Amino acid sequence: MSNKISRQDLSKIGSLYKEIELLKKEIDGADTLRPEITADSVMGSSKHFPYQKRVFAVTGINYKSHDLRVKRLKNQLKRRIDKLVDTVVEINAYIAAIPDSEIRMILQCKYVDKLTWDEIEDELRMNKRTAQIKLQKWWNEK
């Protein structure tokens, strides 16, 4: 993302927050992944006379492989979260750098807080049409 943030970039910020939360839940749930069951067979003999050779089936959980899989998944999810957080920080920094406080508040309400125009009117105590006009004028001047 560059210094110039578009409307599309701003409109994504709510989704970015939601995706970050979902990824955090996925990381928390990674430990509940089903471990891999492994099976093998070994040669042995019965413990009673006549000691005849026979094949025994052995099954178990490959904990080493499972732990590596979980660790890899968690690292992958953490990298995705880091990228998303970087984007969110960049968008928030862009909004914070806007000199006009009314525009900053409108952008915050509209894109970050995902408020409707009616809710923005209540929140900012500004007529919604005035807020819409100010924002449109700002976009056009940008």
mmCIF file with all atom_site columns, C-alpha atoms in Angstrom:
data_model
loop_
_atom_site.group_PDB
_atom_site.id
_atom_site.type_symbol
_atom_site.label_atom_id
_atom_site.label_alt_id
_atom_site.label_comp_id
_atom_site.label_asym_id
_atom_site.label_entity_id
_atom_site.label_seq_id
_atom_site.pdbx_PDB_ins_code
_atom_site.Cartn_x
_atom_site.Cartn_y
_atom_site.Cartn_z
_atom_site.occupancy
_atom_site.B_iso_or_equiv
_atom_site.pdbx_formal_charge
_atom_site.auth_seq_id
_atom_site.auth_comp_id
_atom_site.auth_asym_id
_atom_site.auth_atom_id
_atom_site.pdbx_PDB_model_num
ATOM 1   C CA . MET A 1 1   ? 0.000   0.000   0.000  1.00 0.00 ? 1   MET A CA 1
ATOM 2   C CA . SER A 1 2   ? 1.261   3.447   -0.783 1.00 0.00 ? 2   SER A CA 1
ATOM 3   C CA . ASN A 1 3   ? 0.905   6.829   0.910  1.00 0.00 ? 3   ASN A CA 1
ATOM 4   C CA . LYS A 1 4   ? -2.208  7.390   -1.159 1.00 0.00 ? 4   LYS A CA 1
ATOM 5   C CA . ILE A 1 5   ? -5.063  5.342   0.258  1.00 0.00 ? 5   ILE A CA 1
ATOM 6   C CA . SER A 1 6   ? -8.139  4.785   -1.898 1.00 0.00 ? 6   SER A CA 1
ATOM 7   C CA . ARG A 1 7   ? -11.772 4.374   -0.899 1.00 0.00 ? 7   ARG A CA 1
ATOM 8   C CA . GLN A 1 8   ? -11.421 0.667   -1.610 1.00 0.00 ? 8   GLN A CA 1
ATOM 9   C CA . ASP A 1 9   ? -8.482  0.462   0.790  1.00 0.00 ? 9   ASP A CA 1
ATOM 10  C CA . LEU A 1 10  ? -10.470 2.258   3.480  1.00 0.00 ? 10  LEU A CA 1
ATOM 11  C CA . SER A 1 11  ? -13.541 0.123   2.937  1.00 0.00 ? 11  SER A CA 1
ATOM 12  C CA . LYS A 1 12  ? -11.448 -3.015  3.560  1.00 0.00 ? 12  LYS A CA 1
ATOM 13  C CA . ILE A 1 13  ? -10.338 -2.046  7.066  1.00 0.00 ? 13  ILE A CA 1
ATOM 14  C CA . GLY A 1 14  ? -13.403 -3.495  8.805  1.00 0.00 ? 14  GLY A CA 1
ATOM 15  C CA . SER A 1 15  ? -12.896 -6.779  6.987  1.00 0.00 ? 15  SER A CA 1
ATOM 16  C CA . LEU A 1 16  ? -9.220  -6.749  7.937  1.00 0.00 ? 16  LEU A CA 1
ATOM 17  C CA . TYR A 1 17  ? -10.107 -6.494  11.634 1.00 0.00 ? 17  TYR A CA 1
ATOM 18  C CA . LYS A 1 18  ? -12.599 -9.345  11.263 1.00 0.00 ? 18  LYS A CA 1
ATOM 19  C CA . GLU A 1 19  ? -10.077 -11.514 9.422  1.00 0.00 ? 19  GLU A CA 1
ATOM 20  C CA . ILE A 1 20  ? -7.472  -10.891 12.128 1.00 0.00 ? 20  ILE A CA 1
ATOM 21  C CA . GLU A 1 21  ? -9.932  -12.068 14.790 1.00 0.00 ? 21  GLU A CA 1
ATOM 22  C CA . LEU A 1 22  ? -10.817 -15.189 12.788 1.00 0.00 ? 22  LEU A CA 1
ATOM 23  C CA . LEU A 1 23  ? -7.144  -16.038 12.300 1.00 0.00 ? 23  LEU A CA 1
ATOM 24  C CA . LYS A 1 24  ? -6.506  -15.630 16.030 1.00 0.00 ? 24  LYS A CA 1
ATOM 25  C CA . LYS A 1 25  ? -9.339  -18.098 16.724 1.00 0.00 ? 25  LYS A CA 1
ATOM 26  C CA . GLU A 1 26  ? -7.854  -20.467 14.165 1.00 0.00 ? 26  GLU A CA 1
ATOM 27  C CA . ILE A 1 27  ? -4.483  -20.285 15.920 1.00 0.00 ? 27  ILE A CA 1
ATOM 28  C CA . ASP A 1 28  ? -6.152  -21.064 19.243 1.00 0.00 ? 28  ASP A CA 1
ATOM 29  C CA . GLY A 1 29  ? -7.896  -24.042 17.642 1.00 0.00 ? 29  GLY A CA 1
ATOM 30  C CA . ALA A 1 30  ? -4.771  -25.378 15.928 1.00 0.00 ? 30  ALA A CA 1
ATOM 31  C CA . ASP A 1 31  ? -3.890  -27.454 18.994 1.00 0.00 ? 31  ASP A CA 1
ATOM 32  C CA . THR A 1 32  ? -7.118  -29.397 18.550 1.00 0.00 ? 32  THR A CA 1
ATOM 33  C CA . LEU A 1 33  ? -6.079  -30.708 15.125 1.00 0.00 ? 33  LEU A CA 1
ATOM 34  C CA . ARG A 1 34  ? -6.384  -34.435 14.941 1.00 0.00 ? 34  ARG A CA 1
ATOM 35  C CA . PRO A 1 35  ? -3.016  -36.102 15.288 1.00 0.00 ? 35  PRO A CA 1
ATOM 36  C CA . GLU A 1 36  ? -1.849  -38.415 12.560 1.00 0.00 ? 36  GLU A CA 1
ATOM 37  C CA . ILE A 1 37  ? -2.350  -42.090 13.347 1.00 0.00 ? 37  ILE A CA 1
ATOM 38  C CA . THR A 1 38  ? 0.507   -44.290 12.177 1.00 0.00 ? 38  THR A CA 1
ATOM 39  C CA . ALA A 1 39  ? 0.555   -48.023 11.837 1.00 0.00 ? 39  ALA A CA 1
ATOM 40  C CA . ASP A 1 40  ? 3.355   -50.532 11.479 1.00 0.00 ? 40  ASP A CA 1
ATOM 41  C CA . SER A 1 41  ? 4.015   -54.180 12.001 1.00 0.00 ? 41  SER A CA 1
ATOM 42  C CA . VAL A 1 42  ? 6.797   -55.940 13.881 1.00 0.00 ? 42  VAL A CA 1
ATOM 43  C CA . MET A 1 43  ? 8.037   -59.493 14.093 1.00 0.00 ? 43  MET A CA 1
ATOM 44  C CA . GLY A 1 44  ? 7.989   -61.213 17.426 1.00 0.00 ? 44  GLY A CA 1
ATOM 45  C CA . SER A 1 45  ? 6.986   -64.375 19.136 1.00 0.00 ? 45  SER A CA 1
ATOM 46  C CA . SER A 1 46  ? 4.364   -65.312 21.622 1.00 0.00 ? 46  SER A CA 1
ATOM 47  C CA . LYS A 1 47  ? 5.500   -65.264 25.226 1.00 0.00 ? 47  LYS A CA 1
ATOM 48  C CA . HIS A 1 48  ? 4.431   -68.862 25.816 1.00 0.00 ? 48  HIS A CA 1
ATOM 49  C CA . PHE A 1 49  ? 5.854   -72.100 24.549 1.00 0.00 ? 49  PHE A CA 1
ATOM 50  C CA . PRO A 1 50  ? 6.082   -72.972 21.611 1.00 0.00 ? 50  PRO A CA 1
ATOM 51  C CA . TYR A 1 51  ? 7.731   -69.629 20.834 1.00 0.00 ? 51  TYR A CA 1
ATOM 52  C CA . GLN A 1 52  ? 6.488   -69.199 17.303 1.00 0.00 ? 52  GLN A CA 1
ATOM 53  C CA . LYS A 1 53  ? 7.303   -66.162 15.226 1.00 0.00 ? 53  LYS A CA 1
ATOM 54  C CA . ARG A 1 54  ? 4.394   -63.998 14.270 1.00 0.00 ? 54  ARG A CA 1
ATOM 55  C CA . VAL A 1 55  ? 3.611   -60.481 13.064 1.00 0.00 ? 55  VAL A CA 1
ATOM 56  C CA . PHE A 1 56  ? 2.148   -57.940 15.472 1.00 0.00 ? 56  PHE A CA 1
ATOM 57  C CA . ALA A 1 57  ? 0.285   -54.845 14.266 1.00 0.00 ? 57  ALA A CA 1
ATOM 58  C CA . VAL A 1 58  ? 1.201   -51.651 16.092 1.00 0.00 ? 58  VAL A CA 1
ATOM 59  C CA . THR A 1 59  ? -0.717  -48.364 15.853 1.00 0.00 ? 59  THR A CA 1
ATOM 60  C CA . GLY A 1 60  ? -0.053  -45.074 17.533 1.00 0.00 ? 60  GLY A CA 1
ATOM 61  C CA . ILE A 1 61  ? 0.152   -41.336 17.203 1.00 0.00 ? 61  ILE A CA 1
ATOM 62  C CA . ASN A 1 62  ? 3.107   -39.655 15.545 1.00 0.00 ? 62  ASN A CA 1
ATOM 63  C CA . TYR A 1 63  ? 3.400   -36.767 18.024 1.00 0.00 ? 63  TYR A CA 1
ATOM 64  C CA . LYS A 1 64  ? 6.562   -35.373 16.466 1.00 0.00 ? 64  LYS A CA 1
ATOM 65  C CA . SER A 1 65  ? 4.914   -35.022 13.053 1.00 0.00 ? 65  SER A CA 1
ATOM 66  C CA . HIS A 1 66  ? 1.735   -33.637 14.628 1.00 0.00 ? 66  HIS A CA 1
ATOM 67  C CA . ASP A 1 67  ? 3.581   -31.020 16.679 1.00 0.00 ? 67  ASP A CA 1
ATOM 68  C CA . LEU A 1 68  ? 5.544   -29.904 13.601 1.00 0.00 ? 68  LEU A CA 1
ATOM 69  C CA . ARG A 1 69  ? 2.320   -29.607 11.586 1.00 0.00 ? 69  ARG A CA 1
ATOM 70  C CA . VAL A 1 70  ? 0.657   -27.521 14.308 1.00 0.00 ? 70  VAL A CA 1
ATOM 71  C CA . LYS A 1 71  ? 3.727   -25.300 14.647 1.00 0.00 ? 71  LYS A CA 1
ATOM 72  C CA . ARG A 1 72  ? 3.885   -24.766 10.866 1.00 0.00 ? 72  ARG A CA 1
ATOM 73  C CA . LEU A 1 73  ? 0.182   -23.888 10.732 1.00 0.00 ? 73  LEU A CA 1
ATOM 74  C CA . LYS A 1 74  ? 0.469   -21.437 13.635 1.00 0.00 ? 74  LYS A CA 1
ATOM 75  C CA . ASN A 1 75  ? 3.486   -19.735 12.042 1.00 0.00 ? 75  ASN A CA 1
ATOM 76  C CA . GLN A 1 76  ? 1.672   -19.442 8.723  1.00 0.00 ? 76  GLN A CA 1
ATOM 77  C CA . LEU A 1 77  ? -1.373  -17.901 10.410 1.00 0.00 ? 77  LEU A CA 1
ATOM 78  C CA . LYS A 1 78  ? 0.802   -15.517 12.448 1.00 0.00 ? 78  LYS A CA 1
ATOM 79  C CA . ARG A 1 79  ? 2.517   -14.305 9.262  1.00 0.00 ? 79  ARG A CA 1
ATOM 80  C CA . ARG A 1 80  ? -0.891  -13.601 7.710  1.00 0.00 ? 80  ARG A CA 1
ATOM 81  C CA . ILE A 1 81  ? -1.940  -11.699 10.840 1.00 0.00 ? 81  ILE A CA 1
ATOM 82  C CA . ASP A 1 82  ? 1.281   -9.655  10.741 1.00 0.00 ? 82  ASP A CA 1
ATOM 83  C CA . LYS A 1 83  ? 0.589   -8.609  7.130  1.00 0.00 ? 83  LYS A CA 1
ATOM 84  C CA . LEU A 1 84  ? -2.986  -7.665  7.968  1.00 0.00 ? 84  LEU A CA 1
ATOM 85  C CA . VAL A 1 85  ? -1.932  -5.706  11.045 1.00 0.00 ? 85  VAL A CA 1
ATOM 86  C CA . ASP A 1 86  ? 0.650   -3.820  8.968  1.00 0.00 ? 86  ASP A CA 1
ATOM 87  C CA . THR A 1 87  ? -2.086  -2.838  6.515  1.00 0.00 ? 87  THR A CA 1
ATOM 88  C CA . VAL A 1 88  ? -4.421  -1.754  9.334  1.00 0.00 ? 88  VAL A CA 1
ATOM 89  C CA . VAL A 1 89  ? -1.650  0.306   10.939 1.00 0.00 ? 89  VAL A CA 1
ATOM 90  C CA . GLU A 1 90  ? -0.898  1.963   7.602  1.00 0.00 ? 90  GLU A CA 1
ATOM 91  C CA . ILE A 1 91  ? -4.562  2.853   7.025  1.00 0.00 ? 91  ILE A CA 1
ATOM 92  C CA . ASN A 1 92  ? -4.962  4.171   10.583 1.00 0.00 ? 92  ASN A CA 1
ATOM 93  C CA . ALA A 1 93  ? -1.787  6.237   10.215 1.00 0.00 ? 93  ALA A CA 1
ATOM 94  C CA . TYR A 1 94  ? -3.134  7.657   6.963  1.00 0.00 ? 94  TYR A CA 1
ATOM 95  C CA . ILE A 1 95  ? -6.408  8.640   8.646  1.00 0.00 ? 95  ILE A CA 1
ATOM 96  C CA . ALA A 1 96  ? -4.551  10.129  11.636 1.00 0.00 ? 96  ALA A CA 1
ATOM 97  C CA . ALA A 1 97  ? -2.397  12.251  9.306  1.00 0.00 ? 97  ALA A CA 1
ATOM 98  C CA . ILE A 1 98  ? -5.387  13.991  7.720  1.00 0.00 ? 98  ILE A CA 1
ATOM 99  C CA . PRO A 1 99  ? -5.301  17.600  8.947  1.00 0.00 ? 99  PRO A CA 1
ATOM 100 C CA . ASP A 1 100 ? -9.082  18.160  8.948  1.00 0.00 ? 100 ASP A CA 1
ATOM 101 C CA . SER A 1 101 ? -10.495 16.712  12.181 1.00 0.00 ? 101 SER A CA 1
ATOM 102 C CA . GLU A 1 102 ? -14.043 16.456  10.820 1.00 0.00 ? 102 GLU A CA 1
ATOM 103 C CA . ILE A 1 103 ? -12.859 14.407  7.856  1.00 0.00 ? 103 ILE A CA 1
ATOM 104 C CA . ARG A 1 104 ? -10.796 12.210  10.193 1.00 0.00 ? 104 ARG A CA 1
ATOM 105 C CA . MET A 1 105 ? -13.868 11.586  12.362 1.00 0.00 ? 105 MET A CA 1
ATOM 106 C CA . ILE A 1 106 ? -16.097 10.877  9.345  1.00 0.00 ? 106 ILE A CA 1
ATOM 107 C CA . LEU A 1 107 ? -13.538 8.443   7.905  1.00 0.00 ? 107 LEU A CA 1
ATOM 108 C CA . GLN A 1 108 ? -13.130 6.772   11.289 1.00 0.00 ? 108 GLN A CA 1
ATOM 109 C CA . CYS A 1 109 ? -16.881 6.346   11.726 1.00 0.00 ? 109 CYS A CA 1
ATOM 110 C CA . LYS A 1 110 ? -17.589 5.329   8.135  1.00 0.00 ? 110 LYS A CA 1
ATOM 111 C CA . TYR A 1 111 ? -14.720 2.973   7.402  1.00 0.00 ? 111 TYR A CA 1
ATOM 112 C CA . VAL A 1 112 ? -13.160 1.824   10.664 1.00 0.00 ? 112 VAL A CA 1
ATOM 113 C CA . ASP A 1 113 ? -16.260 1.679   12.872 1.00 0.00 ? 113 ASP A CA 1
ATOM 114 C CA . LYS A 1 114 ? -18.497 0.714   9.904  1.00 0.00 ? 114 LYS A CA 1
ATOM 115 C CA . LEU A 1 115 ? -21.296 3.047   10.996 1.00 0.00 ? 115 LEU A CA 1
ATOM 116 C CA . THR A 1 116 ? -24.223 3.923   8.745  1.00 0.00 ? 116 THR A CA 1
ATOM 117 C CA . TRP A 1 117 ? -24.812 7.551   7.776  1.00 0.00 ? 117 TRP A CA 1
ATOM 118 C CA . ASP A 1 118 ? -27.638 7.729   10.312 1.00 0.00 ? 118 ASP A CA 1
ATOM 119 C CA . GLU A 1 119 ? -25.315 6.432   13.039 1.00 0.00 ? 119 GLU A CA 1
ATOM 120 C CA . ILE A 1 120 ? -22.611 8.882   11.948 1.00 0.00 ? 120 ILE A CA 1
ATOM 121 C CA . GLU A 1 121 ? -25.149 11.687  12.249 1.00 0.00 ? 121 GLU A CA 1
ATOM 122 C CA . ASP A 1 122 ? -25.884 10.634  15.845 1.00 0.00 ? 122 ASP A CA 1
ATOM 123 C CA . GLU A 1 123 ? -22.250 10.043  16.730 1.00 0.00 ? 123 GLU A CA 1
ATOM 124 C CA . LEU A 1 124 ? -20.820 13.265  15.320 1.00 0.00 ? 124 LEU A CA 1
ATOM 125 C CA . ARG A 1 125 ? -23.917 15.421  15.874 1.00 0.00 ? 125 ARG A CA 1
ATOM 126 C CA . MET A 1 126 ? -23.577 16.478  12.250 1.00 0.00 ? 126 MET A CA 1
ATOM 127 C CA . ASN A 1 127 ? -26.318 16.268  9.653  1.00 0.00 ? 127 ASN A CA 1
ATOM 128 C CA . LYS A 1 128 ? -25.670 13.124  7.610  1.00 0.00 ? 128 LYS A CA 1
ATOM 129 C CA . ARG A 1 129 ? -26.030 15.020  4.331  1.00 0.00 ? 129 ARG A CA 1
ATOM 130 C CA . THR A 1 130 ? -23.440 17.556  5.527  1.00 0.00 ? 130 THR A CA 1
ATOM 131 C CA . ALA A 1 131 ? -21.077 14.711  6.441  1.00 0.00 ? 131 ALA A CA 1
ATOM 132 C CA . GLN A 1 132 ? -21.618 13.100  3.033  1.00 0.00 ? 132 GLN A CA 1
ATOM 133 C CA . ILE A 1 133 ? -20.958 16.378  1.212  1.00 0.00 ? 133 ILE A CA 1
ATOM 134 C CA . LYS A 1 134 ? -17.821 17.102  3.262  1.00 0.00 ? 134 LYS A CA 1
ATOM 135 C CA . LEU A 1 135 ? -16.457 13.630  2.601  1.00 0.00 ? 135 LEU A CA 1
ATOM 136 C CA . GLN A 1 136 ? -17.261 13.802  -1.126 1.00 0.00 ? 136 GLN A CA 1
ATOM 137 C CA . LYS A 1 137 ? -15.640 17.227  -1.377 1.00 0.00 ? 137 LYS A CA 1
ATOM 138 C CA . TRP A 1 138 ? -12.555 15.903  0.395  1.00 0.00 ? 138 TRP A CA 1
ATOM 139 C CA . TRP A 1 139 ? -12.338 12.893  -1.952 1.00 0.00 ? 139 TRP A CA 1
ATOM 140 C CA . ASN A 1 140 ? -12.623 15.182  -4.974 1.00 0.00 ? 140 ASN A CA 1
ATOM 141 C CA . GLU A 1 141 ? -9.880  17.534  -3.690 1.00 0.00 ? 141 GLU A CA 1
ATOM 142 C CA . LYS A 1 142 ? -7.546  14.684  -2.849 1.00 0.00 ? 142 LYS A CA 1
#
